[in-house]
Short mmCIF file of C-alpha atoms and ligand atoms in Angstrom, two decimals:
data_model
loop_
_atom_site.label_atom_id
_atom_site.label_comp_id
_atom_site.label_asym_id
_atom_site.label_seq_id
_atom_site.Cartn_x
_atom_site.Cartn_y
_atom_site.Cartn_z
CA UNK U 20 25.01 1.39 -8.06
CA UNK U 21 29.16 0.56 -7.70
CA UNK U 22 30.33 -2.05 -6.22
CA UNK U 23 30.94 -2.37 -2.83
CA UNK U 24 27.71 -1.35 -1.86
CA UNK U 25 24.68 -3.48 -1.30
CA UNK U 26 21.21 -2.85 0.78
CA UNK U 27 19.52 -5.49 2.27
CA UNK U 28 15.51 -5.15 2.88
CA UNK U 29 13.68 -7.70 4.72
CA UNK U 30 10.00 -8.02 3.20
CA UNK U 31 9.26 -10.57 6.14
CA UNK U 32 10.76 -12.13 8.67
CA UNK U 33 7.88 -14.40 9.90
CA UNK U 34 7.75 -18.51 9.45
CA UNK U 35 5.29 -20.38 9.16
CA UNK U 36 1.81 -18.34 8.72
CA UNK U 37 1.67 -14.43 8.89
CA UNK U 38 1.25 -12.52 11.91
CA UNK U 39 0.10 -8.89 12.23
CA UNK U 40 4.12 -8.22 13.08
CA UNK U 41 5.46 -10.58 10.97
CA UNK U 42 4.93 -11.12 7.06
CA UNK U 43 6.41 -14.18 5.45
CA UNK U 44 10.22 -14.89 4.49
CA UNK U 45 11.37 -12.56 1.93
CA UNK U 46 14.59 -10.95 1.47
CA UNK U 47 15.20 -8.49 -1.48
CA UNK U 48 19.22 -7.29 -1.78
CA UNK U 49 20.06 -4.88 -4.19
CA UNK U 50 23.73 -5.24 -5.40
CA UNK U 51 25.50 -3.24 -8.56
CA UNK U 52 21.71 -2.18 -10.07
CA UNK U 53 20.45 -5.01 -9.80
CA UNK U 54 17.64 -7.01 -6.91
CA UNK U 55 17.96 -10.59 -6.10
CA UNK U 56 14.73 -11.67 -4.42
CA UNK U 57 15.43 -14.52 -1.69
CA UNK U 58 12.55 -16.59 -1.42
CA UNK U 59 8.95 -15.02 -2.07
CA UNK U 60 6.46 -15.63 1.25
CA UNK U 61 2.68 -15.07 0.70
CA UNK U 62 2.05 -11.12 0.40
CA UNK U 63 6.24 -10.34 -0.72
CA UNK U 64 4.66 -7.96 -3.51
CA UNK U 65 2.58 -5.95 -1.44
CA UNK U 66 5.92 -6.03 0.99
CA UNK U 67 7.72 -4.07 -2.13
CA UNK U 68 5.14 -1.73 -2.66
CA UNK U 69 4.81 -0.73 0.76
CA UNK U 70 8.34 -0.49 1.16
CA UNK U 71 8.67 2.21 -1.96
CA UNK U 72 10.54 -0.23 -3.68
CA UNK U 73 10.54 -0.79 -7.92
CA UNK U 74 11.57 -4.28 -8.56
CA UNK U 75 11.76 -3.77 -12.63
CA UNK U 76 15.43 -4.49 -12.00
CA UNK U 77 14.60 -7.67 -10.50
CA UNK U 78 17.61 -10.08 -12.00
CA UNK U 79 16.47 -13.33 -10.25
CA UNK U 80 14.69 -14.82 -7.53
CA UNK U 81 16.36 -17.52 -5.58
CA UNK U 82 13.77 -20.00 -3.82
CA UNK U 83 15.39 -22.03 -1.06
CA UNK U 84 13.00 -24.73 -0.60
CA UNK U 85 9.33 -25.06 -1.32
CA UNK U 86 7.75 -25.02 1.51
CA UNK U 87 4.51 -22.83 1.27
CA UNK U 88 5.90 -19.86 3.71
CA UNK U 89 8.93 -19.52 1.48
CA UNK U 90 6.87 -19.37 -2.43
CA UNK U 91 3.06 -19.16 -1.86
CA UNK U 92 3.97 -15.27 -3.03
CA UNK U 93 5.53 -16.06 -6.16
CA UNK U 94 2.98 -16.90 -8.88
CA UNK U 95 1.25 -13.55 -7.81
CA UNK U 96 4.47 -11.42 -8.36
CA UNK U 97 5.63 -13.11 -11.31
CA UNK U 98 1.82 -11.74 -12.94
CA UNK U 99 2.35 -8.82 -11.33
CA UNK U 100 5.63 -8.00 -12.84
CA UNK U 101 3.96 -7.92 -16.39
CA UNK U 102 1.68 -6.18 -15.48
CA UNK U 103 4.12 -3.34 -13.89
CA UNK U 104 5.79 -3.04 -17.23
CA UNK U 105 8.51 -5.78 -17.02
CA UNK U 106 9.28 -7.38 -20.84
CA UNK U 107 12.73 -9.05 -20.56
CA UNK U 108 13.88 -12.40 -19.30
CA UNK U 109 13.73 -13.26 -15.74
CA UNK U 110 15.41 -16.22 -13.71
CA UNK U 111 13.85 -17.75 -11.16
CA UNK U 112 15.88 -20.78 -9.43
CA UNK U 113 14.87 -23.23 -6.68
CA UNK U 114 14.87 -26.70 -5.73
CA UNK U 115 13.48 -29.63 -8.15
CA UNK U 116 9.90 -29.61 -7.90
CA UNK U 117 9.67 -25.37 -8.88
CA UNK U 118 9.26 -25.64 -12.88
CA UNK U 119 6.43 -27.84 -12.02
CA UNK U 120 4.94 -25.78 -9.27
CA UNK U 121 5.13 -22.52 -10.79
CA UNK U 122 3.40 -24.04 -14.20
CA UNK U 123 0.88 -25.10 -12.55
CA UNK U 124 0.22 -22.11 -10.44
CA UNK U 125 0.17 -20.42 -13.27
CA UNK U 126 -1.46 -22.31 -15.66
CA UNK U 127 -4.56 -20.00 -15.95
CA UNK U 128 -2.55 -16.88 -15.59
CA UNK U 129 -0.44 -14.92 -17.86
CA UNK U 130 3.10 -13.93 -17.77
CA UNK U 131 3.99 -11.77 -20.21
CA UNK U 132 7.56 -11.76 -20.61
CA UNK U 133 9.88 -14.66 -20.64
CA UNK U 134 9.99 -16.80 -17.33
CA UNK U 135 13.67 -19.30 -17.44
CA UNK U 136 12.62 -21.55 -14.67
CA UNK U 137 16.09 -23.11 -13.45
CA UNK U 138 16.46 -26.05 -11.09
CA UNK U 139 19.26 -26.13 -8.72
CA UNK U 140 22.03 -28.08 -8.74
CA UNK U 141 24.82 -27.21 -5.53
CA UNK U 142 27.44 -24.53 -7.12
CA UNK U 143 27.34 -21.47 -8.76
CA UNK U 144 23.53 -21.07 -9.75
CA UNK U 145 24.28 -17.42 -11.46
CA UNK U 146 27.16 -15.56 -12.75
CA UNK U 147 26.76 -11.88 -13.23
CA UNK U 148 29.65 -8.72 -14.36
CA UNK U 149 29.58 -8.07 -10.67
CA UNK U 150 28.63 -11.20 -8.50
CA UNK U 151 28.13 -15.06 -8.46
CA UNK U 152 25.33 -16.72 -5.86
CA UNK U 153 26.06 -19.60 -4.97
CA UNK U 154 23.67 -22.37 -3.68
CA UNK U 155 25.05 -24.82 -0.70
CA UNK U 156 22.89 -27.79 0.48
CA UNK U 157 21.53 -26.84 3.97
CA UNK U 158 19.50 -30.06 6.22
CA UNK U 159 16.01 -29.21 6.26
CA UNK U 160 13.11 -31.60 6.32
CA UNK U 161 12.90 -31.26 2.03
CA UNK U 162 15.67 -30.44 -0.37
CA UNK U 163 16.68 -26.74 0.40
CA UNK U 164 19.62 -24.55 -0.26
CA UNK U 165 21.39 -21.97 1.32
CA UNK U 166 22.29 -18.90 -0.83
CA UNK U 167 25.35 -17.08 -0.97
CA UNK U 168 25.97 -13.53 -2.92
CA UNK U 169 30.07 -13.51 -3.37
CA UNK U 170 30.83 -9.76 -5.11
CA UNK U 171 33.50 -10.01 -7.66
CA UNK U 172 36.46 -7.87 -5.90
CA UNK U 173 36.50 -4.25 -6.93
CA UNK U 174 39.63 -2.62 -7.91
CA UNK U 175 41.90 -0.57 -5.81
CA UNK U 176 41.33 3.36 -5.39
CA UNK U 177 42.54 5.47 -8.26
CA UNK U 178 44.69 8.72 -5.88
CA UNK U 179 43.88 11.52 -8.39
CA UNK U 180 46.19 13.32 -6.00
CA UNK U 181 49.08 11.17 -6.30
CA UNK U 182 48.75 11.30 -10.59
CA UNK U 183 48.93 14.85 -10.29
CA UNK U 184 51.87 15.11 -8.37
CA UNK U 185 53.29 12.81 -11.03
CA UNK U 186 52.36 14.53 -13.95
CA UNK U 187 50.36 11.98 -15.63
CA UNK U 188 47.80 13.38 -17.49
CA UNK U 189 43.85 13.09 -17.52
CA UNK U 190 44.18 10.45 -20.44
CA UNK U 191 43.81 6.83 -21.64
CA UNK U 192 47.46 6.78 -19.58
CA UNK U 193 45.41 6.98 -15.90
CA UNK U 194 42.90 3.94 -17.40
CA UNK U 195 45.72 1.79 -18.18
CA UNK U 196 46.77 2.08 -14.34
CA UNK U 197 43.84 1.40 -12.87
CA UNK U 198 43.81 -1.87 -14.89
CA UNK U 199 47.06 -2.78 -13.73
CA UNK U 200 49.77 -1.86 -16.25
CA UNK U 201 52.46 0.01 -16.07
CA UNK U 202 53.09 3.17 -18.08
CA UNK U 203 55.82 5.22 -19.33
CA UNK U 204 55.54 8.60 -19.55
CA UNK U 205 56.56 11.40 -22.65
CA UNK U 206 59.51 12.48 -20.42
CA UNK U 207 60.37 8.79 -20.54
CA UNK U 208 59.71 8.22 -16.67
CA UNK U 209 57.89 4.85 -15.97
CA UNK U 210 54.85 4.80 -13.60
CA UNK U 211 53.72 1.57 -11.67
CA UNK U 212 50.22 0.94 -10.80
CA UNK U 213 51.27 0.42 -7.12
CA UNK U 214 52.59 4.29 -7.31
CA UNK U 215 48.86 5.56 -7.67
CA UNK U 216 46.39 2.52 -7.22
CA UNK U 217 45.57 1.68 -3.92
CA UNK U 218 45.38 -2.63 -3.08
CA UNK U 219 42.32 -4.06 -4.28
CA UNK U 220 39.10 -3.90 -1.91
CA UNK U 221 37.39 -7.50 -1.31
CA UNK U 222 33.91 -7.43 -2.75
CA UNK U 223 31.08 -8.11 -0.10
CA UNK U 224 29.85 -11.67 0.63
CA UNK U 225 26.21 -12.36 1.68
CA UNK U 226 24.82 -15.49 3.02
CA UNK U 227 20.92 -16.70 3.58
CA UNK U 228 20.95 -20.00 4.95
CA UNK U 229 17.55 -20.09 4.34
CA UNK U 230 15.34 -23.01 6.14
CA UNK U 231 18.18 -25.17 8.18
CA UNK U 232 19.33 -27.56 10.89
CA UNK U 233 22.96 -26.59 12.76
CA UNK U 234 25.02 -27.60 9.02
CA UNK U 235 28.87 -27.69 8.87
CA UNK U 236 28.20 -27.13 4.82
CA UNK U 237 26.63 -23.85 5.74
CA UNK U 238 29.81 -22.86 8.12
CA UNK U 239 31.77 -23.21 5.44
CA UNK U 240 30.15 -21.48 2.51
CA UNK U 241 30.01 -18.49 4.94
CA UNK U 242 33.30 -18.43 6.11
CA UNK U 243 34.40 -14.43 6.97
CA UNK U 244 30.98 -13.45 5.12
CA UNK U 245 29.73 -9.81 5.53
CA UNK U 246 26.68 -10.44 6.83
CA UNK U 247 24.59 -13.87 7.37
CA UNK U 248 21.12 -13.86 7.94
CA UNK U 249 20.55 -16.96 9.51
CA UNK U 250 17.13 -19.49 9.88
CA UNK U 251 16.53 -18.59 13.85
CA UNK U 252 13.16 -20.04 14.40
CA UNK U 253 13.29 -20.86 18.05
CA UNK U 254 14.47 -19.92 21.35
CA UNK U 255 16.77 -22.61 23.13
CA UNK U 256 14.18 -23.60 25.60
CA UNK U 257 12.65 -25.61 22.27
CA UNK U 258 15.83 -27.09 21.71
CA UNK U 259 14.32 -30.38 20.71
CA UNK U 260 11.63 -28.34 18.18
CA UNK U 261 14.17 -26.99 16.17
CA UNK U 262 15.54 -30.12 16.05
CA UNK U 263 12.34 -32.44 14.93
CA UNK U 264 11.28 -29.35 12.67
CA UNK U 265 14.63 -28.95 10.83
CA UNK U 266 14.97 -25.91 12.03
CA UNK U 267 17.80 -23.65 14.36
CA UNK U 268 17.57 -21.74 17.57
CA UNK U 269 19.04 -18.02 18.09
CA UNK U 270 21.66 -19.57 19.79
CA UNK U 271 23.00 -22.23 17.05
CA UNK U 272 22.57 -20.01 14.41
CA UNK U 273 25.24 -17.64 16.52
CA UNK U 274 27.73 -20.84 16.57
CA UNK U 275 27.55 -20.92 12.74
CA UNK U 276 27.85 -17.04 12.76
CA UNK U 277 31.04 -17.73 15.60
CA UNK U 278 32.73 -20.62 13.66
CA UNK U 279 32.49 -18.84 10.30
CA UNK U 280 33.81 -15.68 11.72
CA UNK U 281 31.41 -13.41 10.13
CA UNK U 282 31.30 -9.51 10.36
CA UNK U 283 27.42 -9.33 11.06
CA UNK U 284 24.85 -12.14 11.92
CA UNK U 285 21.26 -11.24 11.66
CA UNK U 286 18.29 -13.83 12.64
CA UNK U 287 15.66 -14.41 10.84
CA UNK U 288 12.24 -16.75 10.18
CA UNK U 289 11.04 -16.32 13.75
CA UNK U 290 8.28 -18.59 15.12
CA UNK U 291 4.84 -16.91 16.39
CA UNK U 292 4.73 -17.85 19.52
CA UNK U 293 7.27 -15.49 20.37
CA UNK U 294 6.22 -11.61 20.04
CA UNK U 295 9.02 -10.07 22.06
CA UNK U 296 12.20 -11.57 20.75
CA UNK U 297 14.79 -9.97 23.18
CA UNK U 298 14.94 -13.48 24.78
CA UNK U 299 16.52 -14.49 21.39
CA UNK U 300 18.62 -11.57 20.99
CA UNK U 301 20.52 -12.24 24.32
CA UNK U 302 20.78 -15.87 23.74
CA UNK U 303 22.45 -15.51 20.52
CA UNK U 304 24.74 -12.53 21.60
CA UNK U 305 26.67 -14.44 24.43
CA UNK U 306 27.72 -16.61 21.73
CA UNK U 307 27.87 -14.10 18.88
CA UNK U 308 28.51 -10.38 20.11
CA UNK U 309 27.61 -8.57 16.35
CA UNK U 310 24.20 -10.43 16.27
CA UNK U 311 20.89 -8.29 15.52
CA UNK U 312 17.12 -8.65 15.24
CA UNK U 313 15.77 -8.73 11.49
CA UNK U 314 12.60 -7.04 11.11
CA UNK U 315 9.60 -7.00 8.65
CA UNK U 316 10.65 -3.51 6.28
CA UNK U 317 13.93 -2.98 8.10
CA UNK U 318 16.77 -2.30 5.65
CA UNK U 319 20.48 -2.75 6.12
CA UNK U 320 23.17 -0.97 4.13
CA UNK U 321 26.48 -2.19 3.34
CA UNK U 322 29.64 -0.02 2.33
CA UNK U 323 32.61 -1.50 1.70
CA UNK U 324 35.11 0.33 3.88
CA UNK U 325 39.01 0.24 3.10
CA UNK U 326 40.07 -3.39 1.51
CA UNK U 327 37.87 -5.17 3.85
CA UNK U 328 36.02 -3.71 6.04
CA UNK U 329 32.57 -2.56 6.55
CA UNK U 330 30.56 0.36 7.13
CA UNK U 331 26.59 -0.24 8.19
CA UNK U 332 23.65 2.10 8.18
CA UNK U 333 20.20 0.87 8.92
CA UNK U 334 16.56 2.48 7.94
CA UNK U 335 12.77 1.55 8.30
CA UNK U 336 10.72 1.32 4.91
CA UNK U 337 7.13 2.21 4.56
CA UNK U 338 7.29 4.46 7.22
ZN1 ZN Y 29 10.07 -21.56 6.57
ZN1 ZN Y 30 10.82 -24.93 5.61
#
């Protein structure tokens, strides 16, 4: 997969305990060949295989806090995984408390391929060729973290058309400008990169906030992010349950999607008492116009477009 391109599947978009609509939080994003599996709600597996999905390429799983809805589907996967063929390392990171939970879970059980069970600390939890995620303290009732994917920027566009016109030949010449140095040519003309690379295109950024209060933090981290997908539990008219539950309604998870100036917000982790969730929708778009529904199997893909923006396509897995 090149960069500037990512897809975005939500397994389950639930909170709490499953629904017949709604499966439990889990987000799997699939950026330069590789998934990142954000947070692992009872059932996520069955979520993959009924989306078509093959998670050998699995390169992590983030956990943002251990509350049940978020990892009860993790020691099942992690078995699975062996079992599906899976023999190199894989990283799993969450909160303190995870190396013991997992161990325990699965204790009886057997993984057969190296598990590097990694506690977080706020920073940058993983550093790829392509990407870094980064984890940001979020206020939840336990220690939980907010995730963000930043894409390494991607080089500017190579014009074929242009090096033609020019002369310069299919050769190591045409590498050497694309990684920024100039050239001279046999007739002894010298070619800049600027005359035939176009201005580097800003990688995609990516933010789960996970489980979370209203959290300046969180505003921050996401500032002019791609897309957030943000904790949306509630409608305002249980204002004060978000509150005492640490968790946010449509509407204040718009203001963080306002005040960070994001391209696309999308809520998430709805509560079951709602099963029509248009009353959220409209809340959250007189704050936030670009705000959308997440839903169980939907997927979301992102093109970079031009040096910063974006290009969206949606499509329903598991038909
Ligand atoms: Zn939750
Ligand atoms: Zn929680």
């Amino acid at each position: 997969m090149t960069g500037g391109l990512a897809d975005v599947t939500f397994l389950g978009t639930g909170s709490a305990v499953p629904s017949a609509r709604r499966w439990l939080p889990s987000i799997l994003v699939r950026l330069r060949g590789e998934y990142l599996l954000l947070d692992c709600g009872e059932g996520a597996q069955y979520r993959v295989l009924r989306a078509g999905l093959r998670v050998n390429k699995l390169a992590a799983v983030l956990v943002t806090h251990l509350h049940g809805d978020h990892v009860y589907g993790l020691p099942g996967l992690l078995e699975s995984l062996g079992m599906w063929g899976r023999s190199r390392c894989l990283e799993v990171w969450g909160p303190r408390g995870l190396k013991e939970y997992l161990e325990a879970a699965l204790a009886r059980g057997e993984v057969e391929y190296p598990l590097k069970i990694g506690e977080v600390e706020p920073g940058v939890v993983l550093s790829r060729e392509g990407y870094e995620v980064v984890a940001v303290p979020v206020e939840h009732k336990v220690e939980a973290y907010a995730y963000v994917i930043v894409e390494r920027d991607l080089p500017g566009k190579f014009n074929e058309r242009k090096a033609e016109e020019l002369g310069i030949p299919p050769s190591p010449l045409r590498r050497m400008l694309i990684q920024g140095l100039p050239i001279k040519l046999p007739d002894g003309r010298i070619v800049t990169p600027q005359d035939v690379v176009g201005p580097p295109r800003k990688g995609l950024k990516i933010v789960y906030s996970g489980d979370t209060m209203p959290c300046e933090a969180l505003v921050e981290a996401a500032s002019r992010a791609d897309l957030l997908i943000h904790d949306a539990t509630f409608a305002s008219e249980h204002e004060e349950e978000a509150e005492a539950s640490g968790h946010s309604t449509a509407a204040e998870a718009a203001e963080c999607a306002a005040k960070a100036r994001v391209k696309l917000l999308f809520l998430f982790h709805y509560s079951n008492r709602y099963s029509d969730l248009s009353g959220l929708l409209v809340e959250a778009r007189k704050i936030f116009r670009r705000s959308y529904l997440s839903e169980d199997l939907l997927r979301i893909t992102l093109r970079r477009w031009g040096t910063d923006s974006l290009m969206v396509s949606l499509s329903k897995l598991g038909g």
